[in-house]
Amino acid sequence: EVVILTGDNPQTAQAIADQAGVDRFVAEVMPQDKAQEVARQKARGKVVGMAGDGINDAPALSAADVGFAISSGSDIAIEAADVTLMRNSLKSVADAISLSRATLSKIRQNLFFAFIYNVLGIPLAALGMLNPVIAGAAMAMSSVSVVSNALLLKRWKPISPHSKEK
């Protein structure tokens, strides 16, 4: 669910919501009220992501589960946020989430690879059934497979069409 919380007047908020395709907005919100709304949503069990660029957004950015600051924003907002978006576009939030999911997937895959190598190698080595040279080569191959798999993240592409950059 996307909600726009803005200090702007209702007419401006409505225009921005219409342009962004967002159904729900709250206008004329004070900075402390943004942080309180984030806390209310978290208390309801929701995972809250907050995007902002100004000093007035800093309390809500730090209160959110994940705060996204726009790089052209204030230093305070950037410091309060967990993620700084390098492009001045809210579409970068979707890209950041997509990249984090891809990264977590690679971490899980790499843990699986390392686990398999160790589950197979340690008992065989402990029982003396694995030549130390082969064990060393298997550990090296484990490292190579993990690094090679992680390098596949270079193939990740942004999901939003706002940039032709890789």
CSV table of C-alpha atoms in Angstrom, one decimal:
chain,number,residue,atom,x,y,z
A,1,GLU,CA,0.0,0.0,0.0
A,2,VAL,CA,1.4,3.3,-1.0
A,3,VAL,CA,0.5,6.5,0.9
A,4,ILE,CA,1.7,10.0,0.3
A,5,LEU,CA,2.3,12.0,3.5
A,6,THR,CA,3.1,15.5,2.6
A,7,GLY,CA,3.3,19.0,4.1
A,8,ASP,CA,1.9,20.4,0.9
A,9,ASN,CA,-1.7,21.7,0.6
A,10,PRO,CA,-4.4,19.2,-0.5
A,11,GLN,CA,-4.6,20.4,-4.1
A,12,THR,CA,-0.9,19.9,-4.6
A,13,ALA,CA,-1.0,16.5,-2.9
A,14,GLN,CA,-4.0,15.5,-5.1
A,15,ALA,CA,-2.1,16.5,-8.2
A,16,ILE,CA,1.0,14.5,-7.2
A,17,ALA,CA,-1.1,11.5,-6.2
A,18,ASP,CA,-2.9,11.6,-9.5
A,19,GLN,CA,0.4,11.8,-11.4
A,20,ALA,CA,2.0,9.0,-9.4
A,21,GLY,CA,-1.1,6.8,-9.6
A,22,VAL,CA,-1.4,6.7,-5.8
A,23,ASP,CA,-4.9,6.4,-4.3
A,24,ARG,CA,-4.3,7.6,-0.8
A,25,PHE,CA,-2.6,10.8,0.4
A,26,VAL,CA,-2.6,12.9,3.5
A,27,ALA,CA,-1.8,16.6,3.1
A,28,GLU,CA,-0.6,19.3,5.4
A,29,VAL,CA,1.2,16.7,7.6
A,30,MET,CA,3.7,18.1,10.1
A,31,PRO,CA,7.1,16.3,10.4
A,32,GLN,CA,6.4,14.7,13.8
A,33,ASP,CA,3.0,13.5,12.4
A,34,LYS,CA,4.8,11.7,9.6
A,35,ALA,CA,6.9,9.8,12.2
A,36,GLN,CA,3.8,9.1,14.2
A,37,GLU,CA,2.0,7.6,11.1
A,38,VAL,CA,5.1,5.4,10.5
A,39,ALA,CA,4.9,4.2,14.1
A,40,ARG,CA,1.2,3.6,13.8
A,41,GLN,CA,1.6,1.5,10.7
A,42,LYS,CA,4.4,-0.5,12.3
A,43,ALA,CA,2.2,-1.1,15.4
A,44,ARG,CA,-0.4,-2.6,13.0
A,45,GLY,CA,2.3,-5.1,12.0
A,46,LYS,CA,3.1,-3.6,8.6
A,47,VAL,CA,6.6,-3.3,7.3
A,48,VAL,CA,7.1,0.4,6.5
A,49,GLY,CA,9.3,1.9,3.9
A,50,MET,CA,9.6,5.7,3.8
A,51,ALA,CA,11.0,7.9,1.1
A,52,GLY,CA,11.9,11.5,1.7
A,53,ASP,CA,14.4,14.2,0.9
A,54,GLY,CA,14.1,16.9,3.5
A,55,ILE,CA,14.8,17.8,7.1
A,56,ASN,CA,11.1,17.4,7.8
A,57,ASP,CA,11.3,13.8,6.6
A,58,ALA,CA,14.2,12.7,8.8
A,59,PRO,CA,12.2,11.6,11.9
A,60,ALA,CA,9.9,9.4,9.7
A,61,LEU,CA,12.9,8.1,7.7
A,62,SER,CA,14.6,6.9,10.9
A,63,ALA,CA,11.4,5.5,12.3
A,64,ALA,CA,10.6,3.4,9.2
A,65,ASP,CA,11.8,-0.2,8.8
A,66,VAL,CA,13.6,1.1,5.7
A,67,GLY,CA,14.2,4.7,5.0
A,68,PHE,CA,15.0,5.8,1.4
A,69,ALA,CA,16.6,9.3,1.0
A,70,ILE,CA,16.9,11.0,-2.3
A,71,SER,CA,20.5,12.0,-2.9
A,72,SER,CA,19.7,15.6,-3.8
A,73,GLY,CA,17.9,15.9,-0.4
A,74,SER,CA,19.2,17.3,2.8
A,75,ASP,CA,22.2,15.9,4.6
A,76,ILE,CA,20.0,15.2,7.6
A,77,ALA,CA,17.6,13.1,5.5
A,78,ILE,CA,20.5,11.2,4.0
A,79,GLU,CA,22.0,10.5,7.4
A,80,ALA,CA,18.6,9.4,8.8
A,81,ALA,CA,17.8,7.0,6.0
A,82,ASP,CA,19.1,3.4,5.5
A,83,VAL,CA,19.4,3.7,1.7
A,84,THR,CA,20.4,6.7,-0.4
A,85,LEU,CA,18.9,6.7,-3.9
A,86,MET,CA,21.5,8.0,-6.3
A,87,ARG,CA,18.8,9.2,-8.9
A,88,ASN,CA,16.3,11.9,-8.1
A,89,SER,CA,13.4,9.6,-8.8
A,90,LEU,CA,11.1,7.7,-6.6
A,91,LYS,CA,11.1,4.9,-9.2
A,92,SER,CA,14.6,4.1,-7.7
A,93,VAL,CA,12.9,2.7,-4.6
A,94,ALA,CA,11.5,-0.2,-6.7
A,95,ASP,CA,15.0,-0.7,-8.1
A,96,ALA,CA,16.6,-0.7,-4.6
A,97,ILE,CA,14.1,-3.3,-3.4
A,98,SER,CA,14.7,-5.4,-6.5
A,99,LEU,CA,18.4,-5.3,-6.0
A,100,SER,CA,18.2,-6.2,-2.3
A,101,ARG,CA,16.0,-9.2,-3.2
A,102,ALA,CA,18.5,-10.3,-5.8
A,103,THR,CA,21.4,-9.9,-3.3
A,104,LEU,CA,19.6,-11.9,-0.6
A,105,SER,CA,18.9,-14.6,-3.2
A,106,LYS,CA,22.6,-14.8,-4.0
A,107,ILE,CA,23.5,-14.9,-0.3
A,108,ARG,CA,21.1,-17.8,0.2
A,109,GLN,CA,22.5,-19.7,-2.8
A,110,ASN,CA,26.1,-19.1,-1.6
A,111,LEU,CA,25.3,-20.4,1.8
A,112,PHE,CA,23.8,-23.4,0.2
A,113,PHE,CA,27.0,-24.0,-1.9
A,114,ALA,CA,29.2,-23.6,1.1
A,115,PHE,CA,27.0,-25.9,3.2
A,116,ILE,CA,27.0,-28.7,0.6
A,117,TYR,CA,30.8,-28.5,0.3
A,118,ASN,CA,31.3,-28.7,4.0
A,119,VAL,CA,28.6,-31.4,4.6
A,120,LEU,CA,30.3,-33.6,2.0
A,121,GLY,CA,33.9,-32.7,2.7
A,122,ILE,CA,34.3,-32.5,6.5
A,123,PRO,CA,33.0,-36.1,7.3
A,124,LEU,CA,35.2,-37.6,4.5
A,125,ALA,CA,38.2,-35.6,5.7
A,126,ALA,CA,37.6,-36.6,9.3
A,127,LEU,CA,37.4,-40.3,8.4
A,128,GLY,CA,40.6,-40.0,6.4
A,129,MET,CA,38.8,-40.9,3.2
A,130,LEU,CA,39.7,-37.6,1.5
A,131,ASN,CA,43.2,-36.8,0.4
A,132,PRO,CA,44.3,-33.5,1.9
A,133,VAL,CA,45.2,-32.3,-1.6
A,134,ILE,CA,41.7,-33.0,-2.9
A,135,ALA,CA,40.2,-31.4,0.3
A,136,GLY,CA,42.2,-28.3,-0.4
A,137,ALA,CA,41.1,-28.2,-4.0
A,138,ALA,CA,37.5,-28.7,-3.0
A,139,MET,CA,37.7,-25.7,-0.6
A,140,ALA,CA,39.2,-23.6,-3.4
A,141,MET,CA,36.4,-24.7,-5.7
A,142,SER,CA,33.9,-23.8,-3.0
A,143,SER,CA,35.4,-20.3,-2.9
A,144,VAL,CA,35.4,-20.0,-6.6
A,145,SER,CA,31.8,-21.1,-6.9
A,146,VAL,CA,30.6,-18.6,-4.3
A,147,VAL,CA,32.5,-15.7,-5.9
A,148,SER,CA,31.4,-16.7,-9.4
A,149,ASN,CA,27.8,-16.9,-8.2
A,150,ALA,CA,28.0,-13.5,-6.5
A,151,LEU,CA,29.5,-12.0,-9.7
A,152,LEU,CA,26.2,-13.0,-11.5
A,153,LEU,CA,24.7,-10.0,-9.7
A,154,LYS,CA,26.4,-7.8,-12.4
A,155,ARG,CA,23.6,-9.1,-14.7
A,156,TRP,CA,20.9,-7.5,-12.5
A,157,LYS,CA,19.0,-4.8,-14.4
A,158,PRO,CA,16.8,-2.0,-12.9
A,159,ILE,CA,13.1,-2.8,-13.2
A,160,SER,CA,12.0,0.8,-13.7
A,161,PRO,CA,12.4,2.2,-17.2
A,162,HIS,CA,13.8,5.6,-15.9
A,163,SER,CA,17.4,5.0,-16.8
A,164,LYS,CA,19.4,3.3,-19.5
A,165,GLU,CA,22.3,2.9,-17.0
A,166,LYS,CA,23.4,-0.5,-15.7
